[in-house]
Short mmCIF file of C-alpha atoms and ligand atoms in Angstrom, two decimals:
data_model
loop_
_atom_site.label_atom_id
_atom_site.label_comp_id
_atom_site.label_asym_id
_atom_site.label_seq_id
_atom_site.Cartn_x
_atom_site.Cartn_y
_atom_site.Cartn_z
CA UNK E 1 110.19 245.63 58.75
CA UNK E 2 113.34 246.63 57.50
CA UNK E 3 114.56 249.60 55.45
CA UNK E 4 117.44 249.65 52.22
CA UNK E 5 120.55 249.95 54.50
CA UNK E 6 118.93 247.26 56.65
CA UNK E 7 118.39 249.24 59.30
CA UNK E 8 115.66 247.53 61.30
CA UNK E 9 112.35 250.08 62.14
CA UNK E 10 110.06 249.16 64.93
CA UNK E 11 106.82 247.52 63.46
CA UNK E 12 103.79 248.95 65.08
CA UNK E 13 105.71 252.83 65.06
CA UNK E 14 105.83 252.23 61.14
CA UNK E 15 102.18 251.36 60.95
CA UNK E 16 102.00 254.77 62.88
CA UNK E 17 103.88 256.99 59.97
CA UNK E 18 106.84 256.83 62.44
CA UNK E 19 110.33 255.89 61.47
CA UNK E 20 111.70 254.51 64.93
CA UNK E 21 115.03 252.21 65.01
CA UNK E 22 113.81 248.91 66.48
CA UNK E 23 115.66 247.33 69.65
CA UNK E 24 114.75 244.08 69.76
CA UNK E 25 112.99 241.87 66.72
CA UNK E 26 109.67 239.66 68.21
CA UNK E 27 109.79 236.36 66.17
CA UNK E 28 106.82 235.50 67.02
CA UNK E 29 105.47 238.64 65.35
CA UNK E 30 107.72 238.97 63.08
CA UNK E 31 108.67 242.29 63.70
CA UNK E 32 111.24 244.68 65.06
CA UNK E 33 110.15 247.17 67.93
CA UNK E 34 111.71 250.52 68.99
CA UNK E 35 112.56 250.78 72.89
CA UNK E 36 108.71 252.31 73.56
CA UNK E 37 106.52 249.61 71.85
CA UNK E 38 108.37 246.75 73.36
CA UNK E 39 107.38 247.98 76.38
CA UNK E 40 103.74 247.84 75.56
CA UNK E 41 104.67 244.11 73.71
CA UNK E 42 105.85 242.64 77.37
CA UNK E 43 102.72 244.60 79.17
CA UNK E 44 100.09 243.56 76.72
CA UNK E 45 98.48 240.34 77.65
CA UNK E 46 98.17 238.73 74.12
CA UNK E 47 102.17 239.32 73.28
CA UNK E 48 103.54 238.72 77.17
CA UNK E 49 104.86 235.21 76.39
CA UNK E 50 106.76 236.43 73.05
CA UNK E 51 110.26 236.32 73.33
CA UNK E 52 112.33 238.89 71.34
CA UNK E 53 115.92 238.56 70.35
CA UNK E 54 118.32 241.62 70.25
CA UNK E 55 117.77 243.86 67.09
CA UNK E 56 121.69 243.60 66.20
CA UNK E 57 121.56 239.92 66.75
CA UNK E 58 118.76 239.53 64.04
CA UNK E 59 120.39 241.70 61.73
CA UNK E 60 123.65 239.27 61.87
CA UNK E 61 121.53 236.80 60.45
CA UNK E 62 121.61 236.19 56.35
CA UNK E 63 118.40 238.07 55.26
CA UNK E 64 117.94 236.04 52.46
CA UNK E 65 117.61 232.17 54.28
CA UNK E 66 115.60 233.45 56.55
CA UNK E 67 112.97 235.31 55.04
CA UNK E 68 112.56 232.46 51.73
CA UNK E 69 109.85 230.75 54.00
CA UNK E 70 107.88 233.90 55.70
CA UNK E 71 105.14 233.44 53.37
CA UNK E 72 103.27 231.12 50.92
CA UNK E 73 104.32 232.67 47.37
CA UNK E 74 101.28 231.37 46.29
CA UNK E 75 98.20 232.50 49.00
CA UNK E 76 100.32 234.73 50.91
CA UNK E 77 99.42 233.42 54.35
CA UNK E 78 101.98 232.51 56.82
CA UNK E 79 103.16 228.74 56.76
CA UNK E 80 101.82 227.30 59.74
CA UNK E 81 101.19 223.25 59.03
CA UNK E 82 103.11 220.66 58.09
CA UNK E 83 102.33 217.77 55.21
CA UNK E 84 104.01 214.20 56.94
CA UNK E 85 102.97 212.42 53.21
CA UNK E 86 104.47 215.27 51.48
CA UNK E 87 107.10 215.85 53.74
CA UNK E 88 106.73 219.47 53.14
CA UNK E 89 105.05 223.03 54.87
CA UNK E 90 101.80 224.72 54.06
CA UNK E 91 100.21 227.44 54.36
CA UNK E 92 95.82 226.76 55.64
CA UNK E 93 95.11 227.16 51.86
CA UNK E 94 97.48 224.73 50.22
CA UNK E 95 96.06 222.22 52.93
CA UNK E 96 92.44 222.67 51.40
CA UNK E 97 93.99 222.70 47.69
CA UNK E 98 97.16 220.08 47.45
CA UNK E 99 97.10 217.91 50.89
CA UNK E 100 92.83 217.59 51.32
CA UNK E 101 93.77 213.87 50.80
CA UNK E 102 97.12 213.62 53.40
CA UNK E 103 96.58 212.35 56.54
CA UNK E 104 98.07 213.49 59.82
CA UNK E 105 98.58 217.25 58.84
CA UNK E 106 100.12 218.84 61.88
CA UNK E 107 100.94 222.73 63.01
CA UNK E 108 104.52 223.25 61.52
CA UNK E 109 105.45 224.88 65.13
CA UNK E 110 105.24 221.37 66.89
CA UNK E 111 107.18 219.56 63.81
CA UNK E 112 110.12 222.11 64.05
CA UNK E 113 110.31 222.71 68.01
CA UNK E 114 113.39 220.68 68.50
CA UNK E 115 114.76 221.34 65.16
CA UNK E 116 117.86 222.67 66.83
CA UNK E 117 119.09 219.95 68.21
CA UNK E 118 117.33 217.53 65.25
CA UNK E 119 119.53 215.38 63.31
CA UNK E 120 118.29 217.33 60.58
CA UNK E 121 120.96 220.56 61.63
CA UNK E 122 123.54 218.03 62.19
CA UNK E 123 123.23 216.39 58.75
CA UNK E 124 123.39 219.79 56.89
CA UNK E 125 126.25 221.41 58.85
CA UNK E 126 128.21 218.30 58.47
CA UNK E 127 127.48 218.09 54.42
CA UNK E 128 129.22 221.70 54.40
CA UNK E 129 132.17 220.99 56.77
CA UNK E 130 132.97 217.59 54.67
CA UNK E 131 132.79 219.44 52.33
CA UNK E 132 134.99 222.89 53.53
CA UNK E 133 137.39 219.80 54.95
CA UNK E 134 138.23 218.30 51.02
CA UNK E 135 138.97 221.70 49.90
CA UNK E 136 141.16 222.42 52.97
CA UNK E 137 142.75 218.89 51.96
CA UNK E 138 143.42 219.77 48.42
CA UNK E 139 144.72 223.20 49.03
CA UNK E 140 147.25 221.46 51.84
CA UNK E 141 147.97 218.87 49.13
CA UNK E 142 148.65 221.68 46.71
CA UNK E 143 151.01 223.37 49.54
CA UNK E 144 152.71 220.20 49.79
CA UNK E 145 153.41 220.20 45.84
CA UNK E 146 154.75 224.30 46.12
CA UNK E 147 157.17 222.86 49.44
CA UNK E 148 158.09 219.92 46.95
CA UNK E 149 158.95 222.33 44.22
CA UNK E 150 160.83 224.42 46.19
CA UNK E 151 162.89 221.52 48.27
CA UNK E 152 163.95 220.32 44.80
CA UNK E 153 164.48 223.47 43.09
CA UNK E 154 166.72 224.15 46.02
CA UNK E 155 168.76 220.94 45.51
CA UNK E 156 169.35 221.25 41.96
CA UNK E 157 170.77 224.47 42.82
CA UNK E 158 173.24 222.62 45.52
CA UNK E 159 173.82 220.16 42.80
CA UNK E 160 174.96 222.62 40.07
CA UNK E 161 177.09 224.74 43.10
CA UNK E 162 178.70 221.50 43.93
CA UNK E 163 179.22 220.28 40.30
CA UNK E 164 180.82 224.07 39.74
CA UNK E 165 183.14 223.86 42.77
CA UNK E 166 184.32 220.32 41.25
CA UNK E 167 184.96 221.15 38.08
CA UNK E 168 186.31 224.59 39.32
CA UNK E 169 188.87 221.85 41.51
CA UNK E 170 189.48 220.11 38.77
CA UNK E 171 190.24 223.06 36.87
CA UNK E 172 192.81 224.46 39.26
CA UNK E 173 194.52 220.81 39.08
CA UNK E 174 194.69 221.03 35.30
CA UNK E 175 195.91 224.13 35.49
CA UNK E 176 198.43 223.44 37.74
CA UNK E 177 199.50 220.90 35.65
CA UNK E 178 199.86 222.59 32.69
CA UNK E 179 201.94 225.25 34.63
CA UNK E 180 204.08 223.14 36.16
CA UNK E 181 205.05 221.25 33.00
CA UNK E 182 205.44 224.36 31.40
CA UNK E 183 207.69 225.04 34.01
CA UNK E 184 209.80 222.09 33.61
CA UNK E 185 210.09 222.17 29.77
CA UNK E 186 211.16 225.63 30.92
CA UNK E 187 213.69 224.77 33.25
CA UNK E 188 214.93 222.00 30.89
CA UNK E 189 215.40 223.82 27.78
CA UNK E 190 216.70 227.25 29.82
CA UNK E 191 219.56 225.16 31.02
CA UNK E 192 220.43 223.77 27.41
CA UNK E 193 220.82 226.83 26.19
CA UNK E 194 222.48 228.21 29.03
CA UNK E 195 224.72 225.41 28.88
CA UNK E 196 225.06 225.87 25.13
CA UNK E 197 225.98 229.64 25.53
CA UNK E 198 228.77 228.89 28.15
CA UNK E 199 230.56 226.42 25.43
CA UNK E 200 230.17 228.78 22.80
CA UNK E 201 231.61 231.06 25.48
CA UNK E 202 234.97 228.65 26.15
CA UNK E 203 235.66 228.45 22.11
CA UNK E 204 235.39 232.07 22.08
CA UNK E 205 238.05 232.97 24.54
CA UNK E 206 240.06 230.18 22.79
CA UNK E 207 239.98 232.24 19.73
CA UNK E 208 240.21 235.59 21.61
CA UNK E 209 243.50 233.95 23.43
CA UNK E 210 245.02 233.14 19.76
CA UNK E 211 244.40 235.76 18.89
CA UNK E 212 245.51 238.38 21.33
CA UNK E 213 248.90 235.71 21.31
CA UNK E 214 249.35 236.47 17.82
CA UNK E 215 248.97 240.00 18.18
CA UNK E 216 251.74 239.96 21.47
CA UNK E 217 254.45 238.35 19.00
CA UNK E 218 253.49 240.58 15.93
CA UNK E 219 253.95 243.58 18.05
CA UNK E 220 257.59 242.36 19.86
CA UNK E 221 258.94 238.82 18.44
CA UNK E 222 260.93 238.63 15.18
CA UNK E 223 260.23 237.21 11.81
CA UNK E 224 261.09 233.80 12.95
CA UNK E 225 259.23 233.94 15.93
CA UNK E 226 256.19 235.55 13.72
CA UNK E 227 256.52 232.73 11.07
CA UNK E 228 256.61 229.95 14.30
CA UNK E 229 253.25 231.95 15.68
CA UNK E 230 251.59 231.61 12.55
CA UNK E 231 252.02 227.94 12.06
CA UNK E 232 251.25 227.23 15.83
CA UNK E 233 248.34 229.29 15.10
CA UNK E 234 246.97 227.32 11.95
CA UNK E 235 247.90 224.09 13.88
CA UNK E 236 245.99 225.27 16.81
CA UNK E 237 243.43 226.72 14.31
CA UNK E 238 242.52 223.08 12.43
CA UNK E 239 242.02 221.55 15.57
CA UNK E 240 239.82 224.12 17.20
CA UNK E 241 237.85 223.82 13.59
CA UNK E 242 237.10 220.38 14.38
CA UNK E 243 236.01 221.02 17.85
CA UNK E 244 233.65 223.61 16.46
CA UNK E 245 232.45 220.99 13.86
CA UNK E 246 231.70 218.98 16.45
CA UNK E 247 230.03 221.34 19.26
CA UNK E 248 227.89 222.83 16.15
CA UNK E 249 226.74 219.24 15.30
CA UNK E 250 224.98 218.68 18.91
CA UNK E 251 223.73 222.11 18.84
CA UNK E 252 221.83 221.13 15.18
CA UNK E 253 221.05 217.85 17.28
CA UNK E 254 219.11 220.45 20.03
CA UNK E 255 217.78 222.37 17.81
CA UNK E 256 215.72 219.39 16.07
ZN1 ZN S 301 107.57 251.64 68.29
ZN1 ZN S 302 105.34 239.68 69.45
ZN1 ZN S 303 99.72 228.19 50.36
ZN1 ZN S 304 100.10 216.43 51.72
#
């Protein structure tokens, strides 16, 4: 007897109008019994041999597989026999209605005593845990896929770092090539010019020296000496002309 919130009340109490939480559950009687009445169970000659199971025990146990088979849906009586030909339990009136033909009908208690340790518990629990074992194997094969994923995600990522820090090398390298020809060129052409500004440099102070000469005999020589400066000069003049000529020609030759 069992109330809504499964709380188990003591059989022969409820019979009684009282509500009493049963401590132990008689199988035999298929009923729980408060503290009191199982007393009276284990003193009573008829129930002496019954053996009860703890209250909390029974109410561990799924409500629903247990109690499917209490009764015969169909007479309401207790299954008590067992059908060998049918292979099946009945209650004293399916015997007289379905197995009057079957041979060898036998109490259902004496078919299921050893049931326990039958082949018939071993069979079932093993159909579940072959069963519990291929879906442990495909969720490990499915954790071997994510540690997959995840080893070669994490390579690709080493690959790209390492492509990056080679091409970031080979960058640099280019670079440095490009600077250090840059460099060169710079170097090179610096010193051209350089070189070019010192020559222009040496005809100037030839011209500054004429004339700074010419000046020196305007200012203190006499006609003459003027007259001799003058044609010196243009002498002097005509050939530095032709050295200009030619220092302006390899300067147009540079500047190509
Ligand atoms: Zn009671
Ligand atoms: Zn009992
Ligand atoms: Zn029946
Ligand atoms: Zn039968």
């Amino acid at each position: 007897m069992t109330t809504e919130t499964q709380e188990i009340i003591c059989g022969p109490c409820d019979i009684r109008e009282i509500a009493k939480p049963a401590v132990v559950w008689c199988p035999t009687c298929d009923e729980g019994l408060c503290d009191e009445c199982c007393g009276h169970h284990r003193a009573a000659k008829a129930t002496r041999g019954h053996q009860f199971i703890d209250s909390d025990h029974y109410k561990e146990m799924p409500r629903k597989m247990i109690e499917e088979f209490n009764k015969c849906s169909e007479h309401d009586e207790k299954y008590e026999l067992f059908c060998p030909n049918h292979e099946t339990h009945c209650c004293v009136q399916c015997v007289k209605e379905k197995h009057a033909k079957c041979t060898g009908i036998t109490l259902l208690n004496k078919v299921i005593e050893n049931i326990k340790s039958s082949a018939m518990v071993s069979t079932i629990t093993q159909k579940i845990e072959k069963r519990m074992e291929r879906l442990t194997k495909l969720t490990k094969n499915r954790m071997e896929n994510i540690n997959r994923i995840n080893k070669q995600s994490s390579e690709l990522c080493t690959d790209f770092r390492r492509m990056r820090e080679e091409m970031d090398l080979m960058l640099d390298e280019f670079e440095k090539g490009l600077n250090d020809q840059t460099i060169s060129v710079k170097n090179t052409q610096s010193s051209i010019v350089n070189n070019t500004i010192a020559q222009i440099g040496a005809h100037e102070s030839i011209y500054k020296e004429m004339h700074s000469a010419l000046l020196k005999v305007l200012a203190y020589g006499s006609n003459f000496q003027v007259y001799s400066a003058i044609k010196k000069t243009e002498e002097k003049l005509i050939n530095e002309d032709k050295e200009i000529e030619l220092f302006l020609k390899t300067i147009m030759v540079y500047k190509k």
